[in-house]
Amino acid sequence: MAAVQRLLRAAASGGSAMAAAARRRMTSLATDQAPSAAAGFSFAAEERVRRRPMAERNVQWVFLGCPGVGKGTYASRLSRLLGVPHIATGDLVRDELASTGPLAAQLAEIVNQGKLVSDEIIFNLLSKRLKKGEDQGESGFILDGFPRTVKQAEILDGVTDIDMVVNLKLREDVLVEKCLGRRICGQCGKNFNLACIDVKGENGLPAIYMEPLLPPNNCMPKLITRADDTEEVVQNRLRIYNDMSQPVEGFYREQGKLLEFDLPGGIPESWPKLLQVLNLEDQEELKLAAA
Ligand code: ADP
């Protein structure tokens, strides 16, 4: 964790030769002129020797999956179960958007069109988040929404070992409905979904039933919809996912780290099944704590 954070901090801030190399790397990544990411990081090998063996640290997992599939829902439940932070780059971007910081206006334009934010900005935000966590004694992580391109995956691979990558899958028509039904309570920040998904199995696609995840009465009047959850922007995000992020699945598949998980339905059906495939189903006490 510290190695990742050190690298990203160096990449984003600067001051030393290492930081300068990282910054050069970041700039070239952002402008698409660099050779392969792994080759460009001259200090990656130095970082690699600082990797901690799996037995001495907490899990380092990644959640992949299309917009609306439920990465945030399952990653946050598992983070409570395993006592590791759930770090969602989409949340970091939205926090920055909601701030009065210099990046806010620039980010709004990109995010509201469903496009990807530059690697430089993402590494900067992630670095700050990891630093904060490190100061609070965090160990391990479940990453959600990162890496989203093969370049980001290569950079991450250059500095730390990812133990497992969970790839959540759901049919595309359901993804769109789920994104359109998504609501956030403007006060407590909890996520809900007003969509009731009930689609028949057809053309080889499975039938899916998902109950709405309704808010309590006190959240109801404070519900907000993400500006990028309109049909047009969701379709754009799905296209961008297929072009830019799906290759990340192949990257981890080749490493033998990809766990494919077809969601069988809503949380009541999917959560126990996910725990089972992760060999966590026996941890009843922890399961209750995460519910
Ligand atoms: P989704 O519901 O599409 O999975 P997220 O909440 O993960 O969305 O992210 C919201 C937006 O934040 C993305 O559409 C993108 O603009 C930006 N973003 C998040 N993570 C990344 C990343 N790793 N690289 C580039 N842009 C990102």
Tab-separated table of C-alpha atoms and ligand atoms in Angstrom:
chain	number	residue	atom	x	y	z
A	1	MET	CA	0.000	0.000	0.000
A	2	ALA	CA	2.731	2.420	1.012
A	3	ALA	CA	4.683	1.590	-2.150
A	4	VAL	CA	1.652	2.335	-4.311
A	5	GLN	CA	0.976	5.512	-2.448
A	6	ARG	CA	4.636	6.607	-2.666
A	7	LEU	CA	4.731	6.028	-6.377
A	8	LEU	CA	1.496	7.794	-7.098
A	9	ARG	CA	2.388	10.686	-4.811
A	10	ALA	CA	5.739	11.041	-6.552
A	11	ALA	CA	4.037	10.859	-9.890
A	12	ALA	CA	1.564	13.532	-8.969
A	13	SER	CA	3.632	15.983	-6.960
A	14	GLY	CA	7.342	16.062	-7.734
A	15	GLY	CA	10.522	17.331	-6.028
A	16	SER	CA	12.923	14.416	-6.486
A	17	ALA	CA	14.441	12.722	-9.496
A	18	MET	CA	11.996	9.883	-8.934
A	19	ALA	CA	9.102	12.261	-8.973
A	20	ALA	CA	10.412	13.939	-12.089
A	21	ALA	CA	10.676	10.578	-13.826
A	22	ALA	CA	7.175	9.733	-12.725
A	23	ARG	CA	5.869	13.100	-13.812
A	24	ARG	CA	7.507	12.702	-17.216
A	25	ARG	CA	5.851	9.333	-17.401
A	26	MET	CA	2.485	10.727	-16.423
A	27	THR	CA	2.722	13.540	-18.950
A	28	SER	CA	3.672	11.165	-21.687
A	29	LEU	CA	0.873	8.837	-20.697
A	30	ALA	CA	-1.582	11.671	-20.824
A	31	THR	CA	-0.409	12.631	-24.314
A	32	ASP	CA	-0.249	9.043	-25.499
A	33	GLN	CA	3.350	9.250	-26.666
A	34	ALA	CA	5.008	6.864	-24.262
A	35	PRO	CA	6.352	3.385	-24.810
A	36	SER	CA	4.798	0.647	-22.690
A	37	ALA	CA	3.996	1.850	-19.170
A	38	ALA	CA	6.024	-0.867	-17.494
A	39	ALA	CA	9.142	0.035	-19.467
A	40	GLY	CA	8.735	3.771	-18.809
A	41	PHE	CA	8.879	3.492	-15.029
A	42	SER	CA	12.596	3.367	-14.373
A	43	PHE	CA	11.985	3.101	-10.633
A	44	ALA	CA	9.404	0.355	-10.826
A	45	ALA	CA	11.956	-2.329	-10.005
A	46	GLU	CA	13.029	-0.430	-6.902
A	47	GLU	CA	9.424	-0.239	-5.784
A	48	ARG	CA	8.884	-3.901	-6.526
A	49	VAL	CA	11.423	-5.035	-3.947
A	50	ARG	CA	9.361	-3.215	-1.345
A	51	ARG	CA	6.290	-5.290	-2.143
A	52	ARG	CA	4.998	-7.045	0.923
A	53	PRO	CA	4.198	-10.759	0.713
A	54	MET	CA	0.470	-11.492	0.743
A	55	ALA	CA	0.616	-13.202	4.156
A	56	GLU	CA	1.911	-9.987	5.793
A	57	ARG	CA	-0.699	-7.617	4.471
A	58	ASN	CA	-4.390	-7.222	3.817
A	59	VAL	CA	-6.081	-8.087	0.501
A	60	GLN	CA	-5.383	-6.006	-2.600
A	61	TRP	CA	-8.351	-6.575	-4.882
A	62	VAL	CA	-9.794	-4.814	-7.917
A	63	PHE	CA	-13.441	-4.702	-8.984
A	64	LEU	CA	-14.117	-4.416	-12.706
A	65	GLY	CA	-17.440	-4.156	-14.492
A	66	CYS	CA	-19.620	-1.940	-16.662
A	67	PRO	CA	-21.317	1.202	-15.326
A	68	GLY	CA	-24.323	0.254	-13.196
A	69	VAL	CA	-23.266	-3.352	-12.589
A	70	GLY	CA	-22.940	-2.825	-8.826
A	71	LYS	CA	-19.176	-2.556	-8.303
A	72	GLY	CA	-19.677	0.012	-5.555
A	73	THR	CA	-22.351	-2.036	-3.771
A	74	TYR	CA	-20.356	-5.271	-3.591
A	75	ALA	CA	-16.937	-3.662	-3.145
A	76	SER	CA	-18.180	-1.629	-0.164
A	77	ARG	CA	-19.827	-4.686	1.460
A	78	LEU	CA	-16.629	-6.675	1.054
A	79	SER	CA	-14.551	-3.813	2.382
A	80	ARG	CA	-16.605	-3.827	5.603
A	81	LEU	CA	-16.352	-7.608	5.764
A	82	LEU	CA	-12.590	-7.703	5.323
A	83	GLY	CA	-11.705	-4.459	7.099
A	84	VAL	CA	-9.982	-2.887	4.093
A	85	PRO	CA	-10.762	0.453	2.490
A	86	HIS	CA	-13.051	0.607	-0.528
A	87	ILE	CA	-11.462	3.130	-2.856
A	88	ALA	CA	-13.665	4.184	-5.777
A	89	THR	CA	-12.018	6.589	-8.196
A	90	GLY	CA	-15.498	7.676	-9.365
A	91	ASP	CA	-16.200	8.855	-5.773
A	92	LEU	CA	-12.869	10.706	-5.681
A	93	VAL	CA	-13.769	12.416	-8.947
A	94	ARG	CA	-17.258	13.323	-7.649
A	95	ASP	CA	-15.797	14.722	-4.388
A	96	GLU	CA	-13.485	16.914	-6.429
A	97	LEU	CA	-16.413	17.952	-8.638
A	98	ALA	CA	-18.415	18.981	-5.596
A	99	SER	CA	-15.525	21.070	-4.274
A	100	THR	CA	-14.590	24.584	-5.260
A	101	GLY	CA	-11.148	23.371	-6.294
A	102	PRO	CA	-9.521	24.433	-9.573
A	103	LEU	CA	-10.255	21.078	-11.232
A	104	ALA	CA	-14.009	21.120	-10.648
A	105	ALA	CA	-15.137	22.879	-13.828
A	106	GLN	CA	-12.729	20.915	-16.030
A	107	LEU	CA	-13.883	17.628	-14.507
A	108	ALA	CA	-17.589	18.450	-14.839
A	109	GLU	CA	-17.263	18.801	-18.594
A	110	ILE	CA	-15.473	15.453	-18.965
A	111	VAL	CA	-17.551	13.413	-16.520
A	112	ASN	CA	-20.921	14.754	-17.653
A	113	GLN	CA	-20.164	13.523	-21.170
A	114	GLY	CA	-19.242	10.107	-19.816
A	115	LYS	CA	-15.605	10.420	-20.902
A	116	LEU	CA	-12.575	9.262	-18.964
A	117	VAL	CA	-10.596	11.731	-16.888
A	118	SER	CA	-6.872	11.963	-17.721
A	119	ASP	CA	-4.486	9.526	-16.067
A	120	GLU	CA	-2.654	12.482	-14.520
A	121	ILE	CA	-5.757	13.710	-12.671
A	122	ILE	CA	-6.781	10.189	-11.600
A	123	PHE	CA	-3.306	9.363	-10.243
A	124	ASN	CA	-3.261	12.670	-8.408
A	125	LEU	CA	-6.624	12.035	-6.719
A	126	LEU	CA	-5.729	8.416	-5.932
A	127	SER	CA	-2.385	9.404	-4.504
A	128	LYS	CA	-4.026	11.907	-2.128
A	129	ARG	CA	-6.577	9.284	-1.041
A	130	LEU	CA	-3.898	6.656	-0.377
A	131	LYS	CA	-1.800	9.146	1.578
A	132	LYS	CA	-4.770	9.997	3.791
A	133	GLY	CA	-5.434	6.280	4.338
A	134	GLU	CA	-1.822	5.532	5.110
A	135	ASP	CA	-1.785	8.310	7.735
A	136	GLN	CA	-4.810	6.626	9.327
A	137	GLY	CA	-3.110	3.215	9.329
A	138	GLU	CA	-5.073	1.650	6.480
A	139	SER	CA	-3.768	-1.564	4.975
A	140	GLY	CA	-4.880	-3.321	1.781
A	141	PHE	CA	-7.619	-2.050	-0.522
A	142	ILE	CA	-10.498	-2.879	-2.786
A	143	LEU	CA	-10.226	-0.667	-5.838
A	144	ASP	CA	-13.392	0.156	-7.752
A	145	GLY	CA	-13.257	1.997	-11.085
A	146	PHE	CA	-9.471	1.739	-11.257
A	147	PRO	CA	-7.632	0.608	-13.326
A	148	ARG	CA	-9.877	1.530	-16.218
A	149	THR	CA	-7.356	1.366	-19.033
A	150	VAL	CA	-4.546	-1.064	-19.776
A	151	LYS	CA	-2.048	1.764	-19.165
A	152	GLN	CA	-3.440	2.323	-15.673
A	153	ALA	CA	-3.281	-1.450	-15.054
A	154	GLU	CA	0.342	-1.608	-16.207
A	155	ILE	CA	1.324	1.253	-13.916
A	156	LEU	CA	-0.428	-0.359	-10.968
A	157	ASP	CA	1.262	-3.660	-11.799
A	158	GLY	CA	4.622	-1.922	-11.783
A	159	VAL	CA	4.305	-0.962	-8.122
A	160	THR	CA	2.230	-3.524	-6.316
A	161	ASP	CA	0.742	-7.007	-6.533
A	162	ILE	CA	-2.952	-7.259	-7.156
A	163	ASP	CA	-4.162	-10.524	-5.635
A	164	MET	CA	-7.478	-10.860	-7.399
A	165	VAL	CA	-9.699	-9.056	-9.872
A	166	VAL	CA	-13.449	-9.595	-9.639
A	167	ASN	CA	-15.240	-8.948	-12.924
A	168	LEU	CA	-18.954	-8.364	-12.310
A	169	LYS	CA	-21.208	-9.044	-15.270
A	170	LEU	CA	-24.811	-8.266	-16.146
A	171	ARG	CA	-26.714	-8.015	-19.442
A	172	GLU	CA	-26.429	-4.588	-21.050
A	173	ASP	CA	-30.139	-3.680	-21.187
A	174	VAL	CA	-30.301	-4.220	-17.418
A	175	LEU	CA	-27.221	-2.036	-16.888
A	176	VAL	CA	-28.912	0.909	-18.581
A	177	GLU	CA	-32.097	0.489	-16.496
A	178	LYS	CA	-30.032	0.242	-13.319
A	179	CYS	CA	-28.081	3.428	-14.087
A	180	LEU	CA	-31.307	5.317	-14.846
A	181	GLY	CA	-32.852	4.118	-11.557
A	182	ARG	CA	-29.834	5.038	-9.456
A	183	ARG	CA	-30.311	7.716	-6.750
A	184	ILE	CA	-28.077	9.061	-3.989
A	185	CYS	CA	-29.298	10.642	-0.759
A	186	GLY	CA	-27.933	14.176	-0.818
A	187	GLN	CA	-27.668	14.139	2.973
A	188	CYS	CA	-26.360	10.733	4.087
A	189	GLY	CA	-24.690	9.813	0.772
A	190	LYS	CA	-26.215	6.333	0.612
A	191	ASN	CA	-26.989	4.776	-2.769
A	192	PHE	CA	-30.443	3.517	-3.753
A	193	ASN	CA	-32.101	2.218	-6.889
A	194	LEU	CA	-35.699	2.877	-7.881
A	195	ALA	CA	-35.642	0.494	-10.864
A	196	CYS	CA	-37.484	-2.810	-10.614
A	197	ILE	CA	-35.692	-5.098	-13.040
A	198	ASP	CA	-37.774	-7.994	-14.329
A	199	VAL	CA	-36.567	-9.180	-17.715
A	200	LYS	CA	-37.241	-12.524	-19.368
A	201	GLY	CA	-34.490	-14.820	-20.575
A	202	GLU	CA	-34.143	-14.508	-24.358
A	203	ASN	CA	-31.548	-14.969	-27.110
A	204	GLY	CA	-29.253	-16.811	-24.748
A	205	LEU	CA	-29.433	-14.045	-22.132
A	206	PRO	CA	-30.571	-15.087	-18.649
A	207	ALA	CA	-33.780	-13.871	-16.995
A	208	ILE	CA	-33.014	-11.347	-14.257
A	209	TYR	CA	-35.137	-10.110	-11.392
A	210	MET	CA	-33.875	-7.347	-9.124
A	211	GLU	CA	-36.019	-5.637	-6.538
A	212	PRO	CA	-35.672	-1.884	-6.206
A	213	LEU	CA	-33.408	-0.748	-3.389
A	214	LEU	CA	-35.719	1.846	-1.893
A	215	PRO	CA	-34.604	4.593	0.483
A	216	PRO	CA	-36.108	5.089	3.942
A	217	ASN	CA	-38.724	7.840	4.203
A	218	ASN	CA	-36.269	10.409	5.574
A	219	CYS	CA	-33.974	10.064	2.541
A	220	MET	CA	-36.801	10.136	-0.019
A	221	PRO	CA	-37.098	13.948	-0.381
A	222	LYS	CA	-33.303	14.347	-0.601
A	223	LEU	CA	-32.643	11.967	-3.471
A	224	ILE	CA	-30.405	13.177	-6.273
A	225	THR	CA	-29.527	11.672	-9.635
A	226	ARG	CA	-25.944	11.700	-10.908
A	227	ALA	CA	-25.568	14.128	-13.809
A	228	ASP	CA	-23.938	11.339	-15.849
A	229	ASP	CA	-26.833	8.901	-15.317
A	230	THR	CA	-28.886	10.100	-18.297
A	231	GLU	CA	-29.625	7.580	-21.069
A	232	GLU	CA	-27.353	9.297	-23.614
A	233	VAL	CA	-24.402	9.550	-21.226
A	234	VAL	CA	-24.889	5.987	-19.910
A	235	GLN	CA	-24.782	4.670	-23.504
A	236	ASN	CA	-21.583	6.654	-24.046
A	237	ARG	CA	-20.047	5.294	-20.831
A	238	LEU	CA	-20.897	1.743	-21.944
A	239	ARG	CA	-19.224	2.367	-25.329
A	240	ILE	CA	-16.144	3.780	-23.600
A	241	TYR	CA	-16.108	0.834	-21.188
A	242	ASN	CA	-16.145	-1.622	-24.094
A	243	ASP	CA	-13.332	0.231	-25.907
A	244	MET	CA	-11.057	1.257	-23.040
A	245	SER	CA	-11.847	-0.863	-19.998
A	246	GLN	CA	-12.758	-4.281	-21.349
A	247	PRO	CA	-9.124	-4.854	-22.445
A	248	VAL	CA	-8.223	-4.574	-18.732
A	249	GLU	CA	-10.189	-7.804	-18.219
A	250	GLY	CA	-7.897	-9.517	-20.752
A	251	PHE	CA	-4.824	-8.053	-19.042
A	252	TYR	CA	-5.744	-9.719	-15.739
A	253	ARG	CA	-7.142	-12.861	-17.384
A	254	GLU	CA	-3.697	-13.516	-18.862
A	255	GLN	CA	-2.235	-13.212	-15.384
A	256	GLY	CA	-4.734	-15.789	-14.085
A	257	LYS	CA	-6.171	-13.244	-11.623
A	258	LEU	CA	-9.605	-12.641	-13.142
A	259	LEU	CA	-12.633	-14.044	-11.353
A	260	GLU	CA	-15.695	-13.749	-13.597
A	261	PHE	CA	-18.947	-13.324	-11.697
A	262	ASP	CA	-22.307	-13.262	-13.474
A	263	LEU	CA	-24.754	-11.557	-11.139
A	264	PRO	CA	-27.680	-13.947	-10.682
A	265	GLY	CA	-30.085	-11.202	-9.518
A	266	GLY	CA	-30.278	-8.509	-6.853
A	267	ILE	CA	-28.320	-8.302	-3.592
A	268	PRO	CA	-30.233	-11.130	-1.790
A	269	GLU	CA	-29.269	-13.649	-4.491
A	270	SER	CA	-25.880	-12.243	-5.511
A	271	TRP	CA	-24.229	-11.454	-2.153
A	272	PRO	CA	-24.267	-15.013	-0.717
A	273	LYS	CA	-23.150	-16.429	-4.061
A	274	LEU	CA	-20.298	-13.945	-4.283
A	275	LEU	CA	-19.175	-14.852	-0.754
A	276	GLN	CA	-19.265	-18.497	-1.782
A	277	VAL	CA	-17.056	-18.054	-4.843
A	278	LEU	CA	-14.672	-15.957	-2.756
A	279	ASN	CA	-14.568	-18.695	-0.087
A	280	LEU	CA	-15.872	-16.246	2.511
A	281	GLU	CA	-19.253	-17.848	3.126
A	282	ASP	CA	-18.267	-19.334	6.478
A	283	GLN	CA	-17.584	-15.989	8.061
A	284	GLU	CA	-21.106	-15.594	9.481
A	285	GLU	CA	-20.239	-12.994	12.117
A	286	LEU	CA	-18.456	-10.866	9.593
A	287	LYS	CA	-21.334	-11.273	7.153
A	288	LEU	CA	-23.735	-9.820	9.686
A	289	ALA	CA	-21.374	-6.924	10.337
A	290	ALA	CA	-21.319	-6.112	6.643
A	291	ALA	CA	-25.077	-6.347	6.056
B	1	ADP	P1	-19.365	4.114	-13.540
B	1	ADP	O1	-20.710	4.105	-12.873
B	1	ADP	O2	-19.428	4.504	-14.994
B	1	ADP	O3	-18.563	2.866	-13.301
B	1	ADP	P2	-17.648	5.745	-11.783
B	1	ADP	O4	-18.453	6.225	-10.641
B	1	ADP	O5	-16.655	4.655	-11.535
B	1	ADP	O6	-18.650	5.398	-12.957
B	1	ADP	O7	-16.856	6.973	-12.428
B	1	ADP	C1	-17.507	8.170	-12.795
B	1	ADP	C2	-16.639	8.935	-13.772
B	1	ADP	O8	-15.378	9.255	-13.141
B	1	ADP	C3	-16.244	8.165	-15.037
B	1	ADP	O9	-17.239	8.226	-16.042
B	1	ADP	C4	-14.969	8.891	-15.436
B	1	ADP	O10	-15.263	10.143	-16.035
B	1	ADP	C5	-14.313	9.191	-14.094
B	1	ADP	N1	-13.367	8.109	-13.682
B	1	ADP	C6	-13.497	7.299	-12.606
B	1	ADP	N2	-12.454	6.450	-12.518
B	1	ADP	C7	-11.647	6.737	-13.571
B	1	ADP	C8	-10.396	6.195	-14.030
B	1	ADP	N3	-9.788	5.188	-13.394
B	1	ADP	N4	-9.845	6.744	-15.145
B	1	ADP	C9	-10.454	7.758	-15.797
B	1	ADP	N5	-11.625	8.309	-15.424
B	1	ADP	C10	-12.232	7.808	-14.319
